[in-house]
Amino acid sequence: MILGFSIALIFFSVMMVVLVLLHKGKGGGLSDMFGGGMSSTGGGSAVAERNLDRITIFMGVGWFACIIILSLLLKAKNG
Amino acid sequence: MLTAFARAFKTPDLRKKLLFTLGIMVVFRMGAHIPVPGVNFKAVQACVNASAKSGNGLLGLVNLFSGGALLQITVFALGIMPYITSSIILQLLTVVIPRLDALKKEGQAGQTKITQYTRYLTIALAILQATGIVATASSGALFGSVNCDTSQIVPDQSIFRIATMVITMSAGTVVIMWLGELITDRGIGNGMSILIFTSVAAGFPSSLWAIKVQKGWATFAFVIIMGLAMVALVVFVEQAQRRIPVQYAKRMIGRRAYGGTSTYIPLKVNQAGVIPVIFASSLLYIPGLIVQLSGSTAGWAQWVDSNLVKSDKPLYGGLYFLLIVFFAFFYVAISFNPEEVADNMKKYGGFIPGIRAGRPTAEYLNYVLTRITWPGSLYLGLIAMVPLVALGLFGASQNFPFGGTSILIIVGVGLETVKQIESQLQQRNYEGFLR
């Protein structure tokens, strides 16, 4: 049980990293992080990007659920 | 002022953006409270309480940026620190590596590529730091010399469990990065800085309350008044700018006349913002980190431990101040290029009254900029020194709420975000927050 959820958690974590990297990076580094009054150029996201968002949110929820379930399982085991 | 707030929430698309940003902030704070699976939460809590009493100096800054999540070894323990570090590294590398410099000059497309590199580097750094934290946590070194039961923090020390923890924490950092990008994309303001703002602000009430508990109401009231004065001062200097007049020549294109307007180039007194403070503190953090990770007790390690780790040492303070002044100049030099500005002005027929276009203009801009950066950099250094003074006066903890990095970040990000909301409001209505 614990092993299964650990593997699932690793899977979800790796998927999250890959999916987030697939997104286009927003924001131009440090310079507009603090100060530097440029406003970001908008540009609506494409359909592909929107689907990617959906998958990422789905994976993120799975990732969160895995963390909580695994924590509870480990707590039950260690007492 | 209040009606402006009400109006911000009445405008449908602005309301949507504000609520979206708030929602992401809530998710971010929630993740900062969920421990990584494999960590014994009760043991960690006991150690955090014990170390709060003794004041662990080294991890102070990182802990500040993660909003207290680091010492509790939560999913979002690393916070945005890896992203900041990798942005700093790439920012510095643009000066050294010609290819990055070429990308930067390319404009939008090149900038996107640099951002992409920053994200790759973030993941590498996240894995590195997560390994470091999990390793120090399981060996008990994370809390240094605090006396608590450190062997119970990570009960199961098998390789598989440790690896799961590292991967989970790295993924947590990536999720934070994504949350920040979502805010930049669909919310208000710059996502990364808003997330830093959230973490820093989250530590505010508890550290203020700690002052009240330790020192009583009189000191508490004094600190609050001092804090408000500091905020006013920081806002004043952040807004200060020198306006260099620029006159554009009138030209006819077809039947219409263009230009002939007079505008100005705003040169801010503190052009670099909080970046020098972040650079300097990240750099000063490195020697202590090396000592802690190597676990060495040789002569040099002890010297570093006694001189460069705690911020109340004179050597630390002096170095910190000098580094901030240096980085203020350095950052202004790489972010504002007088020659480029002068060239652009020449191209569009603009000139500063009384000064020739071209090289003399660039020289003049450079002269003004250098002169204006002196007070700016000294101001940054002095503000960063405030916690040290507070440490001497009240024996307050290192994360003294009103001072240094935290106040600069809070005021800087706050001002920037309010300005963005205001510009959105002005699309519909002229009266905003700031008049």
Coordinates of C-alpha atoms in Angstrom, one line a residue:
Chain A
M1 CA 0.0 0.0 0.0
I2 CA 2.7 2.5 1.1
L3 CA 5.0 1.3 -1.7
G4 CA 2.2 1.7 -4.3
F5 CA 1.4 5.3 -3.2
S6 CA 5.1 6.2 -3.1
I7 CA 5.5 5.0 -6.7
A8 CA 2.3 6.9 -7.6
L9 CA 3.7 10.0 -5.9
I10 CA 7.0 9.7 -7.8
F11 CA 5.1 9.3 -11.0
F12 CA 2.9 12.4 -10.4
S13 CA 6.0 14.4 -9.3
V14 CA 7.9 13.6 -12.5
M15 CA 4.8 14.3 -14.6
M16 CA 4.3 17.7 -12.9
V17 CA 7.9 18.7 -13.7
V18 CA 7.5 17.6 -17.3
L19 CA 4.1 19.3 -17.7
V20 CA 5.2 22.6 -16.2
L21 CA 8.3 22.6 -18.4
L22 CA 6.0 22.2 -21.4
H23 CA 4.3 25.5 -20.6
K24 CA 5.7 28.6 -22.1
G25 CA 7.7 30.5 -19.6
K26 CA 6.0 33.7 -18.5
G27 CA 7.6 36.8 -17.2
G28 CA 11.1 38.0 -18.0
G29 CA 13.3 37.0 -15.1
L30 CA 14.5 39.2 -12.3
S31 CA 14.3 42.5 -14.0
D32 CA 10.5 42.7 -14.0
M33 CA 10.3 40.8 -10.8
F34 CA 11.0 43.7 -8.6
G35 CA 10.6 47.1 -10.1
G36 CA 10.9 47.7 -13.8
G37 CA 7.5 49.0 -14.7
M38 CA 7.0 47.0 -17.9
S39 CA 3.6 45.4 -18.1
S40 CA 3.6 41.9 -19.6
T41 CA 2.2 41.6 -23.1
G42 CA -1.0 39.7 -23.0
G43 CA -1.8 37.4 -25.8
G44 CA -4.5 34.8 -25.2
S45 CA -3.3 31.2 -24.7
A46 CA -3.7 28.8 -27.5
V47 CA -6.0 25.8 -27.4
A48 CA -3.0 23.5 -26.9
E49 CA -1.9 25.6 -23.9
R50 CA -5.4 25.4 -22.5
N51 CA -5.5 21.6 -22.7
L52 CA -2.1 21.5 -21.1
D53 CA -3.4 23.7 -18.3
R54 CA -6.3 21.2 -17.7
I55 CA -3.9 18.2 -17.6
T56 CA -1.6 20.0 -15.3
I57 CA -4.3 20.9 -12.9
F58 CA -5.6 17.3 -13.0
M59 CA -2.1 16.0 -12.2
G60 CA -1.6 18.6 -9.5
V61 CA -4.7 17.5 -7.7
G62 CA -3.5 13.9 -8.0
W63 CA -0.1 14.9 -6.6
F64 CA -1.6 16.7 -3.7
A65 CA -4.0 13.8 -2.9
C66 CA -1.1 11.3 -3.0
I67 CA 1.0 13.4 -0.6
I68 CA -1.9 13.6 1.9
I69 CA -2.8 9.9 1.7
L70 CA 0.9 8.8 1.9
S71 CA 1.4 11.0 5.0
L72 CA -1.6 9.5 6.7
L73 CA -0.5 6.0 5.8
L74 CA 3.0 6.6 7.2
K75 CA 1.7 8.2 10.3
A76 CA -0.6 5.1 10.9
K77 CA 2.4 2.8 10.4
N78 CA 4.8 4.7 12.6
G79 CA 2.2 5.4 15.3
Chain B
M1 CA -9.3 55.4 -1.5
L2 CA -12.0 53.0 -0.2
T3 CA -14.3 53.7 -3.1
A4 CA -11.4 52.8 -5.4
F5 CA -11.2 49.4 -3.7
A6 CA -15.0 49.0 -4.1
R7 CA -14.7 50.0 -7.8
A8 CA -11.8 47.5 -8.3
F9 CA -14.2 44.8 -7.2
K10 CA -17.1 46.1 -9.2
T11 CA -15.2 45.9 -12.5
P12 CA -15.9 42.3 -13.7
D13 CA -12.5 41.4 -15.3
L14 CA -10.5 43.1 -12.6
R15 CA -12.5 41.3 -10.0
K16 CA -11.8 38.0 -11.7
K17 CA -8.1 38.7 -11.8
L18 CA -7.9 39.8 -8.1
L19 CA -9.9 36.7 -7.0
F20 CA -7.7 34.5 -9.1
T21 CA -4.5 35.9 -7.5
L22 CA -6.0 35.6 -4.0
G23 CA -6.9 32.0 -4.8
I24 CA -3.4 31.1 -5.9
M25 CA -2.0 32.7 -2.8
V26 CA -4.3 30.5 -0.7
V27 CA -3.1 27.4 -2.5
F28 CA 0.5 28.5 -2.0
R29 CA 0.0 29.0 1.8
M30 CA -1.8 25.7 2.1
G31 CA 1.1 23.8 0.5
A32 CA 3.5 25.5 2.9
H33 CA 1.7 23.8 5.8
I34 CA 1.6 20.2 4.4
P35 CA 4.6 18.2 5.6
V36 CA 6.5 16.0 3.1
P37 CA 5.4 12.4 3.5
G38 CA 8.0 10.6 5.6
V39 CA 8.6 13.4 8.1
N40 CA 7.4 13.1 11.6
F41 CA 5.4 16.3 12.0
K42 CA 5.4 16.3 15.8
A43 CA 9.2 15.9 16.1
V44 CA 9.7 18.7 13.6
Q45 CA 7.3 20.9 15.4
A46 CA 9.2 20.4 18.7
C47 CA 12.5 21.2 17.0
V48 CA 11.1 24.3 15.3
N49 CA 9.9 25.6 18.7
A50 CA 13.2 24.9 20.3
S51 CA 15.2 26.6 17.5
A52 CA 12.9 29.6 17.5
K53 CA 14.1 30.2 21.1
S54 CA 17.8 29.9 20.4
G55 CA 17.7 31.8 17.1
N56 CA 19.3 29.8 14.3
G57 CA 21.1 32.4 12.2
L58 CA 22.0 30.6 9.0
L59 CA 18.7 29.5 7.6
G60 CA 17.0 32.8 8.5
L61 CA 16.9 34.2 5.0
V62 CA 15.9 31.1 3.2
N63 CA 13.3 30.5 5.9
L64 CA 12.1 34.1 5.4
F65 CA 11.6 33.6 1.7
S66 CA 9.7 30.3 2.2
G67 CA 7.5 31.9 4.9
G68 CA 8.6 29.5 7.6
A69 CA 7.9 26.5 5.5
L70 CA 11.6 25.4 5.2
L71 CA 12.2 24.5 8.8
Q72 CA 8.9 22.6 8.9
I73 CA 10.1 20.5 5.9
T74 CA 6.8 21.0 4.0
V75 CA 6.0 20.2 0.4
F76 CA 6.7 23.8 -0.6
A77 CA 9.7 24.0 1.8
L78 CA 12.1 25.4 -0.9
G79 CA 9.7 28.2 -1.8
I80 CA 10.8 30.4 -4.7
M81 CA 14.4 30.4 -3.6
P82 CA 15.6 28.1 -6.4
Y83 CA 13.9 30.3 -9.0
I84 CA 15.5 33.4 -7.5
T85 CA 18.9 31.8 -7.4
S86 CA 18.7 30.6 -10.9
S87 CA 17.5 34.0 -12.2
I88 CA 20.4 35.6 -10.4
I89 CA 22.9 33.1 -11.9
L90 CA 21.5 33.7 -15.4
Q91 CA 21.5 37.4 -14.9
L92 CA 25.2 37.3 -13.9
L93 CA 26.0 35.0 -16.8
T94 CA 24.7 37.3 -19.4
V95 CA 27.6 39.6 -18.6
V96 CA 30.1 36.7 -19.0
I97 CA 28.7 34.5 -21.8
P98 CA 28.4 36.2 -25.2
R99 CA 25.6 33.9 -26.4
L100 CA 23.3 34.9 -23.5
D101 CA 24.1 38.5 -24.1
A102 CA 23.1 38.1 -27.8
L103 CA 19.8 36.4 -26.7
K104 CA 19.1 39.3 -24.3
K105 CA 19.5 41.8 -27.1
E106 CA 17.2 39.9 -29.4
G107 CA 14.2 41.2 -27.4
Q108 CA 11.1 39.2 -26.7
A109 CA 12.0 35.9 -28.4
G110 CA 15.5 35.9 -26.8
Q111 CA 14.0 36.8 -23.4
T112 CA 11.6 33.8 -23.6
K113 CA 14.6 31.6 -24.3
I114 CA 16.5 32.9 -21.3
T115 CA 13.3 32.4 -19.2
Q116 CA 13.2 28.8 -20.4
Y117 CA 16.9 28.3 -19.4
T118 CA 16.1 29.8 -16.0
R119 CA 13.3 27.2 -15.5
Y120 CA 15.7 24.3 -16.4
L121 CA 18.3 25.6 -14.0
T122 CA 15.6 26.0 -11.3
I123 CA 14.8 22.3 -11.5
A124 CA 18.4 21.4 -11.2
L125 CA 18.9 23.7 -8.2
A126 CA 15.6 22.5 -6.6
I127 CA 16.9 18.9 -6.7
L128 CA 20.2 19.9 -5.3
Q129 CA 18.7 21.9 -2.4
A130 CA 16.0 19.3 -1.7
T131 CA 18.7 16.7 -1.4
G132 CA 20.6 19.0 0.9
I133 CA 17.7 19.7 3.1
V134 CA 16.5 16.1 3.3
A135 CA 20.0 14.9 4.1
T136 CA 20.6 17.5 6.8
A137 CA 17.1 16.9 8.2
S138 CA 17.6 13.1 8.4
S139 CA 21.0 13.5 10.0
G140 CA 19.6 16.1 12.4
A141 CA 22.0 18.8 11.3
L142 CA 19.2 21.0 9.9
F143 CA 18.5 22.4 13.4
G144 CA 22.2 22.8 14.3
S145 CA 22.9 22.7 18.0
V146 CA 19.3 22.9 19.1
N147 CA 18.6 20.3 21.7
C148 CA 15.6 18.3 20.6
D149 CA 15.1 14.7 19.5
T150 CA 16.4 15.0 15.9
S151 CA 16.6 11.3 15.3
Q152 CA 12.8 11.2 15.2
I153 CA 12.4 13.7 12.4
V154 CA 12.8 11.2 9.6
P155 CA 11.8 7.8 11.2
D156 CA 12.3 5.7 8.1
Q157 CA 15.7 6.3 6.5
S158 CA 15.7 3.9 3.6
I159 CA 17.0 5.1 0.3
F160 CA 13.6 4.7 -1.4
R161 CA 11.8 6.8 1.2
I162 CA 14.5 9.6 1.1
A163 CA 14.4 9.6 -2.7
T164 CA 10.6 10.0 -2.6
M165 CA 11.0 13.0 -0.3
V166 CA 13.6 14.6 -2.5
I167 CA 11.5 14.1 -5.6
T168 CA 8.3 15.4 -3.9
M169 CA 10.1 18.6 -2.7
S170 CA 11.5 19.3 -6.1
A171 CA 8.1 18.8 -7.7
G172 CA 6.8 21.2 -5.0
T173 CA 9.2 23.9 -6.2
V174 CA 8.1 23.3 -9.8
V175 CA 4.5 23.7 -8.8
I176 CA 5.4 27.0 -7.1
M177 CA 7.0 28.2 -10.3
W178 CA 3.9 27.3 -12.2
L179 CA 1.6 29.1 -9.7
G180 CA 3.8 32.2 -10.1
E181 CA 3.5 32.0 -13.9
L182 CA -0.3 31.6 -13.6
I183 CA -0.5 34.8 -11.6
T184 CA 1.7 36.6 -14.1
D185 CA -0.5 35.3 -16.9
R186 CA -4.0 35.7 -15.6
G187 CA -3.8 37.6 -12.3
I188 CA -2.5 40.9 -11.2
G189 CA 1.2 41.8 -10.9
N190 CA 4.3 39.7 -11.3
G191 CA 3.6 36.2 -10.0
M192 CA 7.0 35.4 -8.6
S193 CA 7.2 38.7 -6.6
I194 CA 3.7 38.3 -5.3
L195 CA 4.6 34.8 -4.0
I196 CA 7.7 36.2 -2.3
F197 CA 5.5 38.9 -0.9
T198 CA 3.0 36.3 0.4
S199 CA 5.8 34.3 2.2
V200 CA 7.4 37.4 3.7
A201 CA 4.1 38.8 4.9
A202 CA 3.1 35.5 6.4
G203 CA 5.9 35.7 8.9
F204 CA 4.9 39.3 9.9
P205 CA 2.2 38.8 12.5
S206 CA 4.0 36.1 14.5
S207 CA 7.3 37.9 14.6
L208 CA 5.6 41.1 15.7
W209 CA 3.7 39.2 18.4
A210 CA 7.0 37.7 19.5
I211 CA 8.3 41.2 20.3
K212 CA 5.2 41.9 22.3
V213 CA 5.5 38.7 24.3
Q214 CA 9.2 39.2 25.0
K215 CA 9.3 43.0 25.6
G216 CA 5.8 44.1 26.5
W217 CA 3.5 46.8 25.1
A218 CA 5.7 49.8 25.2
T219 CA 8.4 48.3 22.9
F220 CA 5.7 46.9 20.7
A221 CA 4.1 50.3 20.2
F222 CA 7.5 51.8 19.5
V223 CA 8.3 49.2 17.0
I224 CA 5.0 49.7 15.2
I225 CA 5.5 53.5 15.0
M226 CA 9.1 53.0 13.8
G227 CA 7.8 50.5 11.2
L228 CA 5.2 52.9 9.8
A229 CA 7.9 55.6 9.6
M230 CA 10.2 53.2 7.7
V231 CA 7.4 52.3 5.3
A232 CA 6.8 55.9 4.6
L233 CA 10.5 56.5 4.0
V234 CA 10.8 53.5 1.7
V235 CA 7.8 54.6 -0.3
F236 CA 9.2 58.1 -0.6
V237 CA 12.6 56.9 -1.9
E238 CA 11.1 54.2 -4.2
Q239 CA 8.9 56.9 -5.9
A240 CA 11.8 59.4 -6.2
Q241 CA 13.0 59.9 -9.7
R242 CA 15.0 62.4 -11.7
R243 CA 13.2 63.4 -14.9
I244 CA 15.5 64.2 -17.7
P245 CA 13.7 66.3 -20.3
V246 CA 13.7 65.0 -23.9
Q247 CA 12.5 67.1 -26.8
Y248 CA 11.4 65.3 -30.0
A249 CA 11.8 67.0 -33.3
K250 CA 8.7 67.6 -35.4
R251 CA 8.6 65.6 -38.6
M252 CA 6.2 65.3 -41.5
I253 CA 5.3 61.8 -42.7
G254 CA 2.9 62.2 -45.6
R255 CA 0.4 64.8 -44.6
R256 CA 0.6 64.4 -40.9
A257 CA 3.0 65.9 -38.4
Y258 CA 4.6 63.5 -35.9
G259 CA 6.5 64.3 -32.8
G260 CA 7.3 67.7 -31.6
T261 CA 6.4 66.6 -28.1
S262 CA 8.5 67.0 -25.0
T263 CA 8.7 64.1 -22.6
Y264 CA 11.2 62.9 -20.0
I265 CA 13.3 59.9 -19.2
P266 CA 12.6 58.9 -15.6
L267 CA 15.7 57.8 -13.7
K268 CA 14.7 56.3 -10.4
V269 CA 16.9 57.0 -7.4
N270 CA 16.8 53.3 -6.5
Q271 CA 16.8 51.9 -10.1
A272 CA 17.8 48.4 -8.9
G273 CA 15.0 47.8 -6.4
V274 CA 15.5 45.0 -3.9
I275 CA 17.7 43.0 -6.2
P276 CA 21.1 44.1 -4.6
V277 CA 19.8 43.1 -1.2
I278 CA 18.8 39.7 -2.4
F279 CA 22.1 39.2 -4.3
A280 CA 24.2 40.3 -1.3
S281 CA 22.3 38.1 1.2
S282 CA 22.4 35.1 -1.1
L283 CA 26.2 35.5 -1.6
L284 CA 26.8 35.9 2.2
Y285 CA 24.7 32.8 2.8
I286 CA 27.1 30.6 0.8
P287 CA 30.1 30.2 3.2
G288 CA 27.9 29.3 6.1
L289 CA 26.1 26.7 3.9
I290 CA 29.5 25.2 2.9
V291 CA 30.5 24.8 6.5
Q292 CA 27.2 23.3 7.5
L293 CA 27.2 20.8 4.7
S294 CA 30.8 19.8 5.1
G295 CA 30.4 19.5 8.9
S296 CA 34.1 20.5 9.2
T297 CA 35.4 21.8 12.5
A298 CA 38.8 23.0 11.2
G299 CA 40.1 26.5 12.0
W300 CA 38.6 28.2 8.9
A301 CA 35.2 26.6 9.5
Q302 CA 35.1 27.9 13.0
W303 CA 36.2 31.4 11.8
V304 CA 33.4 31.4 9.2
D305 CA 30.9 30.1 11.8
S306 CA 31.7 32.9 14.3
N307 CA 32.1 35.8 11.8
L308 CA 29.9 35.2 8.7
V309 CA 26.9 33.3 9.9
K310 CA 25.2 35.5 12.5
S311 CA 24.2 38.9 11.3
D312 CA 25.1 40.7 14.5
K313 CA 28.8 40.4 13.9
P314 CA 30.5 43.6 12.7
L315 CA 32.4 41.8 9.8
Y316 CA 29.1 40.4 8.5
G317 CA 27.4 43.8 8.7
G318 CA 30.3 45.6 7.0
L319 CA 30.5 43.0 4.2
Y320 CA 26.7 43.1 3.7
F321 CA 26.7 46.8 3.4
L322 CA 29.6 46.9 0.9
L323 CA 28.1 44.1 -1.2
I324 CA 24.8 45.9 -1.4
V325 CA 26.4 49.1 -2.5
F326 CA 28.4 47.2 -5.1
F327 CA 25.5 45.2 -6.5
A328 CA 23.3 48.4 -6.7
F329 CA 25.9 49.9 -9.1
F330 CA 26.4 46.6 -10.9
Y331 CA 22.7 46.0 -11.4
V332 CA 22.1 49.5 -12.6
A333 CA 25.0 49.1 -15.0
I334 CA 23.6 45.9 -16.6
S335 CA 19.9 46.9 -16.6
F336 CA 20.2 50.5 -18.0
N337 CA 22.4 51.1 -21.0
P338 CA 22.9 54.8 -21.6
E339 CA 24.4 54.2 -25.0
E340 CA 21.4 52.3 -26.2
V341 CA 19.0 54.9 -24.9
A342 CA 21.0 57.7 -26.5
D343 CA 21.1 55.8 -29.8
N344 CA 17.3 55.2 -29.7
M345 CA 16.7 58.9 -29.0
K346 CA 18.9 59.9 -31.9
K347 CA 17.0 57.5 -34.2
Y348 CA 13.7 59.1 -33.4
G349 CA 14.9 62.6 -33.5
G350 CA 15.0 63.2 -29.8
F351 CA 17.5 65.2 -27.8
I352 CA 18.1 66.5 -24.3
P353 CA 17.9 70.3 -24.5
G354 CA 21.4 71.7 -24.3
I355 CA 23.2 68.5 -25.1
R356 CA 24.2 67.0 -28.4
A357 CA 22.6 63.8 -29.6
G358 CA 24.8 60.7 -29.7
R359 CA 27.8 60.2 -27.5
P360 CA 27.6 63.4 -25.4
T361 CA 24.0 62.3 -24.5
A362 CA 25.2 58.9 -23.4
E363 CA 27.9 60.5 -21.3
Y364 CA 25.4 62.9 -19.7
L365 CA 23.0 60.0 -18.9
N366 CA 25.8 58.0 -17.5
Y367 CA 26.9 60.9 -15.3
V368 CA 23.4 61.6 -13.9
L369 CA 22.8 57.9 -13.4
T370 CA 26.0 57.4 -11.4
R371 CA 25.4 60.4 -9.3
I372 CA 21.8 59.4 -8.5
T373 CA 22.7 55.8 -7.7
W374 CA 25.1 56.9 -4.9
P375 CA 22.3 58.0 -2.5
G376 CA 20.2 55.1 -3.8
S377 CA 22.7 52.5 -3.0
L378 CA 23.6 54.0 0.4
Y379 CA 19.8 54.1 1.2
L380 CA 19.5 50.4 0.3
G381 CA 22.5 49.5 2.5
L382 CA 21.2 51.5 5.5
I383 CA 17.7 50.0 5.2
A384 CA 19.3 46.6 5.2
M385 CA 21.2 47.5 8.3
V386 CA 18.1 48.3 10.3
P387 CA 17.6 44.7 11.7
L388 CA 21.1 44.8 13.0
V389 CA 20.5 48.0 14.9
A390 CA 17.3 46.5 16.2
L391 CA 19.2 43.5 17.3
G392 CA 21.5 45.7 19.3
L393 CA 18.7 47.8 20.8
F394 CA 16.0 45.3 21.7
G395 CA 17.8 42.0 21.2
A396 CA 15.0 41.3 18.6
S397 CA 15.3 38.1 16.6
Q398 CA 17.1 38.2 13.2
N399 CA 13.9 38.2 11.3
F400 CA 13.0 41.6 12.8
P401 CA 9.8 42.4 10.8
F402 CA 10.4 46.0 9.8
G403 CA 13.7 46.1 8.1
G404 CA 16.1 45.0 5.5
T405 CA 14.9 42.6 2.9
S406 CA 11.4 42.1 4.2
I407 CA 10.4 45.8 4.2
L408 CA 11.9 46.5 0.8
I409 CA 10.2 43.5 -0.7
I410 CA 6.8 44.2 0.9
V411 CA 6.8 47.9 -0.1
G412 CA 8.3 47.3 -3.5
V413 CA 5.9 44.6 -4.6
G414 CA 3.0 46.3 -2.9
L415 CA 3.6 49.6 -4.8
E416 CA 4.1 47.7 -8.1
T417 CA 1.0 45.7 -7.8
V418 CA -1.2 48.7 -6.7
K419 CA 0.2 50.6 -9.8
Q420 CA -0.9 47.7 -12.0
I421 CA -4.4 47.6 -10.5
E422 CA -4.6 51.3 -10.9
S423 CA -3.7 51.2 -14.6
Q424 CA -6.4 48.6 -15.1
L425 CA -8.9 50.8 -13.2
Q426 CA -8.0 53.8 -15.3
Q427 CA -9.1 52.1 -18.4
R428 CA -12.6 52.7 -17.1
N429 CA -12.3 55.5 -14.6
Y430 CA -9.8 58.2 -14.0
E431 CA -9.6 58.3 -10.2
G432 CA -7.4 55.7 -8.7
F433 CA -5.7 54.8 -5.4
L434 CA -2.6 57.1 -5.7
R435 CA -3.2 60.7 -6.4

